[in-house]
Amino acid sequence: MKQVFGYPESLQNRPNHYCPGCTHGIIHRLVAEAIDELQVREKTIAVAPVGCAVLAYNYFNCDAQQAAHGRAPAVATGIKRALPDRIVFTYQGDGDLASIGMAEIVHAANRGENITVIFVNNAIYGMTGGQMAPTTLPGQKTTTSPYGRDTATTGYPIQVCEMLNTLKAPAFIARVSVHDPKNVMKAKEAIKKAFEYQVNGKGFSLVEVLSTCPTNWGMTPVEALKWLENNMVPVFPLGTFRSLEEVSK
Amino acid sequence: MAKVTFNEERCKGCELCVSVCPKQIIHMADRFNSKGYRPAEVIEQDKCIGCAFCARMCPDVVIEVYK
Ligand code: SF4
Ligand code: SF4
């Protein structure tokens, strides 16, 4: 019998701290699989965010740096410019990237930095206890919007891919989801493609991955996958927004 | 012929694997692992088709698939 599915080398073989059923673990594994398949582990540097994924450097089996809240794209810019032969990626949540880090992500994308951004959007602040995020859905109940997000006073969910797609420089922008095995496979393809863009020196690549937070959404992990599919996907449509040129294999 | 193995100590009992198995052969065991979760297990191994849906959905890389 041949092993057809196993533990990726680019993921450290240790338990993660994520809540049961949190899809961060799936996304970590997809990133690790992409790094394995492109055989770039030895020269990859991860930049960890602040948020639930703050300990990502304990999980990816490559060099890593941890950035101040929201600053991962700026730190990645510095690393990539100093060491242009390395593969540099950030792994950021929506609180980190779309709130305090909005300036850094917009300008890194606008400069067309040759880095890869994995943007994990679960429509809430997970680590700090389920507060409203810029990506929280209209009417969604959180600890700071107990009656549901009121768009009259707090605006609407920020669609990061659509917004960055108005810029000229980015090379690859896609939004994927991990709510079922089919979408997990599509997410894997997009993440691998984003890294391929960087390997081939094509410039800025970002993959937004719709993710769950069963704990702060107050659901079972299986219910959370359904909730994501039924509520988040309509607000954050899946697809490739930018794919400047096909990467030669 | 296909086979799935579970690294029981890593399982957090989230049941995502259970929800996607097309053969519905994954169940939560009656025992607990050392973290206090009831781990997922497959008893009817001969019904497994090796699709790896379970492994792809597992956030904790508990599952390995052989074919
Ligand atoms: S490999 Fe497929 S059939 Fe086998 S246990 Fe996993 S999901 Fe079920
Ligand atoms: S998906 Fe993984 S962690 Fe969740 S119950 Fe199945 S084996 Fe355990």
mmCIF file of C-alpha atoms and ligand atoms in Angstrom:
data_model
loop_
_atom_site.group_PDB
_atom_site.id
_atom_site.type_symbol
_atom_site.label_atom_id
_atom_site.label_comp_id
_atom_site.label_asym_id
_atom_site.label_seq_id
_atom_site.Cartn_x
_atom_site.Cartn_y
_atom_site.Cartn_z
ATOM 1 C CA MET A 1 0.000 0.000 0.000
ATOM 2 C CA LYS A 2 1.220 3.455 -0.916
ATOM 3 C CA GLN A 3 0.649 6.521 1.212
ATOM 4 C CA VAL A 4 -1.619 8.901 -0.714
ATOM 5 C CA PHE A 5 -2.072 11.478 2.043
ATOM 6 C CA GLY A 6 0.315 12.284 4.862
ATOM 7 C CA TYR A 7 2.044 14.944 6.905
ATOM 8 C CA PRO A 8 3.748 17.678 4.823
ATOM 9 C CA GLU A 9 7.438 18.306 5.498
ATOM 10 C CA SER A 10 6.930 22.069 5.649
ATOM 11 C CA LEU A 11 4.683 21.694 8.699
ATOM 12 C CA GLN A 12 6.383 20.982 12.027
ATOM 13 C CA ASN A 13 5.182 17.708 13.455
ATOM 14 C CA ARG A 14 3.600 19.032 16.640
ATOM 15 C CA PRO A 15 0.049 19.771 17.815
ATOM 16 C CA ASN A 16 -1.345 23.229 17.044
ATOM 17 C CA HIS A 17 -3.130 25.433 19.593
ATOM 18 C CA TYR A 18 -6.157 26.193 17.412
ATOM 19 C CA CYS A 19 -9.642 25.415 18.711
ATOM 20 C CA PRO A 20 -11.224 22.116 17.624
ATOM 21 C CA GLY A 21 -12.468 22.377 14.039
ATOM 22 C CA CYS A 22 -10.882 25.788 13.356
ATOM 23 C CA THR A 23 -9.938 25.848 9.687
ATOM 24 C CA HIS A 24 -6.628 27.646 10.366
ATOM 25 C CA GLY A 25 -5.177 24.131 10.587
ATOM 26 C CA ILE A 26 -6.389 23.241 7.089
ATOM 27 C CA ILE A 27 -4.920 26.461 5.672
ATOM 28 C CA HIS A 28 -1.572 25.880 7.421
ATOM 29 C CA ARG A 29 -1.448 22.454 5.834
ATOM 30 C CA LEU A 30 -2.256 23.818 2.345
ATOM 31 C CA VAL A 31 0.527 26.396 2.597
ATOM 32 C CA ALA A 32 2.943 23.683 3.743
ATOM 33 C CA GLU A 33 1.906 21.391 0.885
ATOM 34 C CA ALA A 34 2.440 24.180 -1.654
ATOM 35 C CA ILE A 35 5.937 24.910 -0.268
ATOM 36 C CA ASP A 36 6.736 21.178 -0.372
ATOM 37 C CA GLU A 37 5.549 20.771 -3.944
ATOM 38 C CA LEU A 38 7.529 23.779 -5.168
ATOM 39 C CA GLN A 39 10.569 22.460 -3.245
ATOM 40 C CA VAL A 40 11.369 25.856 -1.763
ATOM 41 C CA ARG A 41 11.214 25.020 1.952
ATOM 42 C CA GLU A 42 14.916 25.606 2.540
ATOM 43 C CA LYS A 43 14.667 29.178 1.280
ATOM 44 C CA THR A 44 11.230 30.160 2.549
ATOM 45 C CA ILE A 45 10.694 32.753 5.286
ATOM 46 C CA ALA A 46 7.290 33.130 6.936
ATOM 47 C CA VAL A 47 6.073 36.329 8.573
ATOM 48 C CA ALA A 48 3.582 35.660 11.366
ATOM 49 C CA PRO A 49 0.857 38.160 12.340
ATOM 50 C CA VAL A 50 -0.771 39.156 15.587
ATOM 51 C CA GLY A 51 -3.981 37.238 16.108
ATOM 52 C CA CYS A 52 -4.839 33.580 16.472
ATOM 53 C CA ALA A 53 -2.005 32.727 14.048
ATOM 54 C CA VAL A 54 0.619 34.619 16.079
ATOM 55 C CA LEU A 55 2.343 31.309 16.807
ATOM 56 C CA ALA A 56 2.512 30.315 13.125
ATOM 57 C CA TYR A 57 6.309 30.327 13.424
ATOM 58 C CA ASN A 58 5.960 27.293 15.688
ATOM 59 C CA TYR A 59 4.123 25.419 12.966
ATOM 60 C CA PHE A 60 5.729 26.198 9.610
ATOM 61 C CA ASN A 61 8.932 24.246 9.190
ATOM 62 C CA CYS A 62 10.955 27.134 7.762
ATOM 63 C CA ASP A 63 12.571 30.338 8.970
ATOM 64 C CA ALA A 64 10.125 32.874 10.347
ATOM 65 C CA GLN A 65 9.741 36.337 11.762
ATOM 66 C CA GLN A 66 6.858 37.679 13.822
ATOM 67 C CA ALA A 67 5.616 41.168 12.962
ATOM 68 C CA ALA A 68 3.905 43.857 15.013
ATOM 69 C CA HIS A 69 0.129 43.936 14.568
ATOM 70 C CA GLY A 70 -0.753 44.484 10.901
ATOM 71 C CA ARG A 71 2.850 45.165 9.826
ATOM 72 C CA ALA A 72 3.599 41.771 8.267
ATOM 73 C CA PRO A 73 3.617 43.070 4.643
ATOM 74 C CA ALA A 74 6.126 45.807 5.634
ATOM 75 C CA VAL A 75 8.358 43.277 7.410
ATOM 76 C CA ALA A 76 8.062 40.915 4.432
ATOM 77 C CA THR A 77 9.023 43.787 2.120
ATOM 78 C CA GLY A 78 12.195 44.376 4.104
ATOM 79 C CA ILE A 79 13.148 40.691 4.170
ATOM 80 C CA LYS A 80 12.465 40.211 0.474
ATOM 81 C CA ARG A 81 14.413 43.311 -0.569
ATOM 82 C CA ALA A 82 17.385 42.332 1.599
ATOM 83 C CA LEU A 83 17.263 38.671 0.550
ATOM 84 C CA PRO A 84 15.652 38.636 -2.902
ATOM 85 C CA ASP A 85 16.419 34.951 -3.510
ATOM 86 C CA ARG A 86 14.188 33.891 -0.592
ATOM 87 C CA ILE A 87 10.509 33.052 -0.796
ATOM 88 C CA VAL A 88 8.737 35.330 1.675
ATOM 89 C CA PHE A 89 5.132 35.025 2.717
ATOM 90 C CA THR A 90 2.873 36.567 5.338
ATOM 91 C CA TYR A 91 0.047 34.724 7.063
ATOM 92 C CA GLN A 92 -2.503 37.215 8.398
ATOM 93 C CA GLY A 93 -6.024 37.258 9.722
ATOM 94 C CA ASP A 94 -8.720 39.813 8.934
ATOM 95 C CA GLY A 95 -8.253 41.771 12.158
ATOM 96 C CA ASP A 96 -4.546 42.046 11.409
ATOM 97 C CA LEU A 97 -4.676 42.708 7.650
ATOM 98 C CA ALA A 98 -7.962 44.545 7.105
ATOM 99 C CA SER A 99 -8.015 46.743 10.211
ATOM 100 C CA ILE A 100 -4.798 47.891 11.867
ATOM 101 C CA GLY A 101 -2.726 46.639 8.922
ATOM 102 C CA MET A 102 -4.785 48.137 6.097
ATOM 103 C CA ALA A 103 -2.112 50.715 5.206
ATOM 104 C CA GLU A 104 0.686 48.123 5.004
ATOM 105 C CA ILE A 105 -1.218 45.695 2.796
ATOM 106 C CA VAL A 106 -2.451 48.389 0.402
ATOM 107 C CA HIS A 107 1.006 49.900 -0.064
ATOM 108 C CA ALA A 108 2.822 46.568 -0.355
ATOM 109 C CA ALA A 109 0.301 45.560 -3.033
ATOM 110 C CA ASN A 110 0.577 48.949 -4.723
ATOM 111 C CA ARG A 111 4.370 48.665 -4.860
ATOM 112 C CA GLY A 112 4.001 45.222 -6.383
ATOM 113 C CA GLU A 113 6.340 43.678 -3.807
ATOM 114 C CA ASN A 114 7.324 40.193 -4.864
ATOM 115 C CA ILE A 115 5.849 38.573 -1.749
ATOM 116 C CA THR A 116 2.923 36.222 -1.113
ATOM 117 C CA VAL A 117 0.145 37.079 1.325
ATOM 118 C CA ILE A 118 -2.128 34.424 2.804
ATOM 119 C CA PHE A 119 -5.108 36.330 4.160
ATOM 120 C CA VAL A 120 -7.364 34.304 6.435
ATOM 121 C CA ASN A 121 -10.810 35.892 6.729
ATOM 122 C CA ASN A 122 -13.195 34.568 9.377
ATOM 123 C CA ALA A 123 -15.273 37.747 9.768
ATOM 124 C CA ILE A 124 -14.391 38.221 13.434
ATOM 125 C CA TYR A 125 -11.551 38.868 15.884
ATOM 126 C CA GLY A 126 -10.787 35.378 17.158
ATOM 127 C CA MET A 127 -7.867 35.701 19.562
ATOM 128 C CA THR A 128 -9.243 38.588 21.600
ATOM 129 C CA GLY A 129 -12.695 37.122 22.145
ATOM 130 C CA GLY A 130 -14.950 37.505 19.138
ATOM 131 C CA GLN A 131 -15.196 41.260 18.580
ATOM 132 C CA MET A 132 -16.538 42.836 15.388
ATOM 133 C CA ALA A 133 -13.961 43.041 12.582
ATOM 134 C CA PRO A 134 -13.999 45.161 9.404
ATOM 135 C CA THR A 135 -15.061 41.941 7.654
ATOM 136 C CA THR A 136 -17.974 41.133 9.978
ATOM 137 C CA LEU A 137 -21.190 40.585 8.014
ATOM 138 C CA PRO A 138 -24.132 43.026 8.261
ATOM 139 C CA GLY A 139 -26.306 41.873 11.138
ATOM 140 C CA GLN A 140 -23.698 39.446 12.451
ATOM 141 C CA LYS A 141 -23.661 39.232 16.242
ATOM 142 C CA THR A 142 -20.286 39.597 17.926
ATOM 143 C CA THR A 143 -19.273 40.586 21.447
ATOM 144 C CA THR A 144 -19.028 44.229 20.335
ATOM 145 C CA SER A 145 -22.103 44.130 18.100
ATOM 146 C CA PRO A 146 -24.466 42.160 20.341
ATOM 147 C CA TYR A 147 -27.512 43.249 18.327
ATOM 148 C CA GLY A 148 -25.817 42.490 15.040
ATOM 149 C CA ARG A 149 -23.480 44.692 12.963
ATOM 150 C CA ASP A 150 -25.328 47.922 12.251
ATOM 151 C CA THR A 151 -24.205 49.194 8.840
ATOM 152 C CA ALA A 152 -25.588 52.674 9.592
ATOM 153 C CA THR A 153 -22.921 53.250 12.223
ATOM 154 C CA THR A 154 -20.189 50.689 11.413
ATOM 155 C CA GLY A 155 -20.268 50.399 7.629
ATOM 156 C CA TYR A 156 -20.037 47.271 5.531
ATOM 157 C CA PRO A 157 -17.665 44.297 5.326
ATOM 158 C CA ILE A 158 -14.487 45.299 3.503
ATOM 159 C CA GLN A 159 -13.879 43.237 0.392
ATOM 160 C CA VAL A 160 -10.106 43.155 0.366
ATOM 161 C CA CYS A 161 -9.618 41.321 -2.953
ATOM 162 C CA GLU A 162 -11.963 43.651 -4.833
ATOM 163 C CA MET A 163 -10.302 46.689 -3.307
ATOM 164 C CA LEU A 164 -6.717 45.578 -4.061
ATOM 165 C CA ASN A 165 -7.835 44.651 -7.558
ATOM 166 C CA THR A 166 -8.279 48.366 -8.295
ATOM 167 C CA LEU A 167 -4.486 48.757 -8.052
ATOM 168 C CA LYS A 168 -2.264 48.397 -11.082
ATOM 169 C CA ALA A 169 0.688 46.499 -9.602
ATOM 170 C CA PRO A 170 -0.593 43.226 -8.053
ATOM 171 C CA ALA A 171 0.066 40.103 -10.116
ATOM 172 C CA PHE A 172 -2.249 37.559 -8.534
ATOM 173 C CA ILE A 173 -5.338 38.025 -6.361
ATOM 174 C CA ALA A 174 -7.789 35.224 -5.559
ATOM 175 C CA ARG A 175 -10.434 34.380 -2.984
ATOM 176 C CA VAL A 176 -11.053 30.762 -2.009
ATOM 177 C CA SER A 177 -12.805 28.894 0.788
ATOM 178 C CA VAL A 178 -12.225 25.705 2.786
ATOM 179 C CA HIS A 179 -15.801 24.718 3.646
ATOM 180 C CA ASP A 180 -15.706 21.364 1.839
ATOM 181 C CA PRO A 181 -13.120 19.021 0.272
ATOM 182 C CA LYS A 182 -13.699 20.387 -3.239
ATOM 183 C CA ASN A 183 -13.057 23.956 -2.121
ATOM 184 C CA VAL A 184 -10.065 22.842 -0.059
ATOM 185 C CA MET A 185 -8.540 21.467 -3.266
ATOM 186 C CA LYS A 186 -9.266 24.711 -5.128
ATOM 187 C CA ALA A 187 -7.752 26.677 -2.257
ATOM 188 C CA LYS A 188 -4.645 24.547 -2.496
ATOM 189 C CA GLU A 189 -4.345 25.296 -6.221
ATOM 190 C CA ALA A 190 -4.648 29.046 -5.652
ATOM 191 C CA ILE A 191 -2.117 29.070 -2.814
ATOM 192 C CA LYS A 192 0.364 27.099 -4.886
ATOM 193 C CA LYS A 193 -0.153 29.455 -7.805
ATOM 194 C CA ALA A 194 0.474 32.479 -5.595
ATOM 195 C CA PHE A 195 3.803 31.012 -4.493
ATOM 196 C CA GLU A 196 4.623 30.148 -8.121
ATOM 197 C CA TYR A 197 4.137 33.787 -9.066
ATOM 198 C CA GLN A 198 6.704 34.767 -6.480
ATOM 199 C CA VAL A 199 9.133 31.988 -7.454
ATOM 200 C CA ASN A 200 8.935 33.273 -11.017
ATOM 201 C CA GLY A 201 9.454 36.884 -9.928
ATOM 202 C CA LYS A 202 6.063 38.057 -11.148
ATOM 203 C CA GLY A 203 5.278 40.310 -8.201
ATOM 204 C CA PHE A 204 2.671 40.662 -5.490
ATOM 205 C CA SER A 205 0.330 37.718 -4.884
ATOM 206 C CA LEU A 206 -2.494 37.419 -2.363
ATOM 207 C CA VAL A 207 -4.915 34.624 -1.589
ATOM 208 C CA GLU A 208 -7.857 35.377 0.694
ATOM 209 C CA VAL A 209 -9.113 32.198 2.345
ATOM 210 C CA LEU A 210 -12.589 32.224 3.920
ATOM 211 C CA SER A 211 -12.209 30.450 7.235
ATOM 212 C CA THR A 212 -14.325 29.526 10.273
ATOM 213 C CA CYS A 213 -14.216 30.478 13.935
ATOM 214 C CA PRO A 214 -16.557 27.931 15.552
ATOM 215 C CA THR A 215 -15.699 29.123 19.071
ATOM 216 C CA ASN A 216 -16.526 32.813 18.613
ATOM 217 C CA TRP A 217 -19.329 32.208 16.135
ATOM 218 C CA GLY A 218 -20.871 29.962 18.816
ATOM 219 C CA MET A 219 -21.401 26.920 16.617
ATOM 220 C CA THR A 220 -20.149 23.391 16.209
ATOM 221 C CA PRO A 221 -17.301 23.088 13.689
ATOM 222 C CA VAL A 222 -19.608 21.351 11.183
ATOM 223 C CA GLU A 223 -22.294 24.057 11.574
ATOM 224 C CA ALA A 224 -19.583 26.684 11.093
ATOM 225 C CA LEU A 225 -18.633 25.253 7.675
ATOM 226 C CA LYS A 226 -22.285 25.510 6.614
ATOM 227 C CA TRP A 227 -22.560 29.026 8.005
ATOM 228 C CA LEU A 228 -19.492 30.057 6.036
ATOM 229 C CA GLU A 229 -20.900 28.611 2.838
ATOM 230 C CA ASN A 230 -24.369 30.112 3.282
ATOM 231 C CA ASN A 231 -23.464 33.510 4.723
ATOM 232 C CA MET A 232 -19.884 34.454 3.926
ATOM 233 C CA VAL A 233 -19.586 33.231 0.332
ATOM 234 C CA PRO A 234 -22.437 35.486 -0.908
ATOM 235 C CA VAL A 235 -20.731 38.542 0.659
ATOM 236 C CA PHE A 236 -17.199 37.505 -0.330
ATOM 237 C CA PRO A 237 -17.564 35.908 -3.788
ATOM 238 C CA LEU A 238 -14.984 33.251 -4.638
ATOM 239 C CA GLY A 239 -12.780 33.464 -7.696
ATOM 240 C CA THR A 240 -9.591 34.746 -9.268
ATOM 241 C CA PHE A 241 -9.639 38.529 -9.474
ATOM 242 C CA ARG A 242 -6.204 39.043 -10.997
ATOM 243 C CA SER A 243 -3.931 36.642 -12.792
ATOM 244 C CA LEU A 244 -1.541 38.837 -14.765
ATOM 245 C CA GLU A 245 0.011 36.179 -16.908
ATOM 246 C CA GLU A 246 0.060 32.446 -16.720
ATOM 247 C CA VAL A 247 3.186 31.266 -14.943
ATOM 248 C CA SER A 248 5.351 28.999 -17.032
ATOM 249 C CA LYS A 249 5.750 25.675 -15.252
ATOM 250 C CA MET B 1 -8.215 -1.528 -1.104
ATOM 251 C CA ALA B 2 -7.635 1.575 0.953
ATOM 252 C CA LYS B 3 -6.762 2.309 4.534
ATOM 253 C CA VAL B 4 -6.951 5.324 6.843
ATOM 254 C CA THR B 5 -4.980 5.742 10.047
ATOM 255 C CA PHE B 6 -5.666 8.250 12.828
ATOM 256 C CA ASN B 7 -3.056 9.818 15.083
ATOM 257 C CA GLU B 8 -5.518 9.649 17.985
ATOM 258 C CA GLU B 9 -3.572 11.809 20.415
ATOM 259 C CA ARG B 10 -3.747 14.740 17.954
ATOM 260 C CA CYS B 11 -7.508 14.466 17.363
ATOM 261 C CA LYS B 12 -9.673 17.254 18.811
ATOM 262 C CA GLY B 13 -12.990 15.544 18.141
ATOM 263 C CA CYS B 14 -14.253 18.273 15.792
ATOM 264 C CA GLU B 15 -16.086 15.775 13.537
ATOM 265 C CA LEU B 16 -15.230 17.557 10.282
ATOM 266 C CA CYS B 17 -13.912 14.244 8.923
ATOM 267 C CA VAL B 18 -17.140 12.509 9.953
ATOM 268 C CA SER B 19 -19.215 15.100 8.067
ATOM 269 C CA VAL B 20 -17.456 14.633 4.711
ATOM 270 C CA CYS B 21 -16.818 10.875 4.461
ATOM 271 C CA PRO B 22 -18.898 9.696 1.469
ATOM 272 C CA LYS B 23 -19.029 6.193 2.936
ATOM 273 C CA GLN B 24 -20.035 7.437 6.422
ATOM 274 C CA ILE B 25 -17.650 5.047 8.106
ATOM 275 C CA ILE B 26 -15.989 7.512 10.486
ATOM 276 C CA HIS B 27 -17.357 7.570 14.036
ATOM 277 C CA MET B 28 -16.333 9.128 17.306
ATOM 278 C CA ALA B 29 -14.895 6.545 19.706
ATOM 279 C CA ASP B 30 -16.312 6.029 23.193
ATOM 280 C CA ARG B 31 -12.888 6.450 24.795
ATOM 281 C CA PHE B 32 -11.030 9.716 25.417
ATOM 282 C CA ASN B 33 -7.527 10.708 24.386
ATOM 283 C CA SER B 34 -5.201 12.365 26.884
ATOM 284 C CA LYS B 35 -6.522 15.845 25.957
ATOM 285 C CA GLY B 36 -10.041 14.706 26.808
ATOM 286 C CA TYR B 37 -11.419 14.497 23.285
ATOM 287 C CA ARG B 38 -13.251 11.518 21.846
ATOM 288 C CA PRO B 39 -11.107 10.621 18.830
ATOM 289 C CA ALA B 40 -12.432 9.774 15.395
ATOM 290 C CA GLU B 41 -12.006 6.200 14.202
ATOM 291 C CA VAL B 42 -12.904 3.849 11.368
ATOM 292 C CA ILE B 43 -13.870 0.295 12.174
ATOM 293 C CA GLU B 44 -15.065 -0.907 8.754
ATOM 294 C CA GLN B 45 -11.757 -0.285 6.991
ATOM 295 C CA ASP B 46 -12.791 -2.457 4.031
ATOM 296 C CA LYS B 47 -15.456 0.124 3.067
ATOM 297 C CA CYS B 48 -12.889 2.943 2.731
ATOM 298 C CA ILE B 49 -12.338 4.064 -0.861
ATOM 299 C CA GLY B 50 -9.236 6.136 -0.113
ATOM 300 C CA CYS B 51 -10.746 9.425 -1.334
ATOM 301 C CA ALA B 52 -8.886 11.331 1.424
ATOM 302 C CA PHE B 53 -11.817 13.746 1.910
ATOM 303 C CA CYS B 54 -11.472 13.164 5.669
ATOM 304 C CA ALA B 55 -7.741 13.905 5.647
ATOM 305 C CA ARG B 56 -8.205 17.049 3.549
ATOM 306 C CA MET B 57 -10.743 18.468 6.007
ATOM 307 C CA CYS B 58 -8.847 17.574 9.188
ATOM 308 C CA PRO B 59 -7.402 20.783 10.677
ATOM 309 C CA ASP B 60 -4.986 18.788 12.801
ATOM 310 C CA VAL B 61 -3.444 16.470 10.190
ATOM 311 C CA VAL B 62 -4.560 13.471 12.222
ATOM 312 C CA ILE B 63 -5.333 11.268 9.233
ATOM 313 C CA GLU B 64 -3.083 9.414 6.803
ATOM 314 C CA VAL B 65 -4.483 7.584 3.798
ATOM 315 C CA TYR B 66 -3.014 4.524 2.076
ATOM 316 C CA LYS B 67 -4.113 2.948 -1.162
HETATM 317 S S1 SF4 C 1 -10.520 8.101 2.761
HETATM 318 FE FE1 SF4 C 1 -12.625 8.650 2.069
HETATM 319 S S2 SF4 C 1 -13.824 6.757 2.340
HETATM 320 FE FE2 SF4 C 1 -11.917 6.496 3.528
HETATM 321 S S3 SF4 C 1 -12.472 7.146 5.600
HETATM 322 FE FE3 SF4 C 1 -11.597 8.955 4.554
HETATM 323 S S4 SF4 C 1 -13.393 10.022 3.677
HETATM 324 FE FE4 SF4 C 1 -14.082 7.945 4.236
HETATM 325 S S1 SF4 C 2 -11.233 16.129 11.471
HETATM 326 FE FE1 SF4 C 2 -9.305 15.507 12.508
HETATM 327 S S2 SF4 C 2 -9.379 16.468 14.563
HETATM 328 FE FE2 SF4 C 2 -11.473 16.546 13.686
HETATM 329 S S3 SF4 C 2 -12.468 14.665 14.482
HETATM 330 FE FE3 SF4 C 2 -11.627 14.151 12.456
HETATM 331 S S4 SF4 C 2 -9.586 13.314 12.902
HETATM 332 FE FE4 SF4 C 2 -10.241 14.387 14.759
#
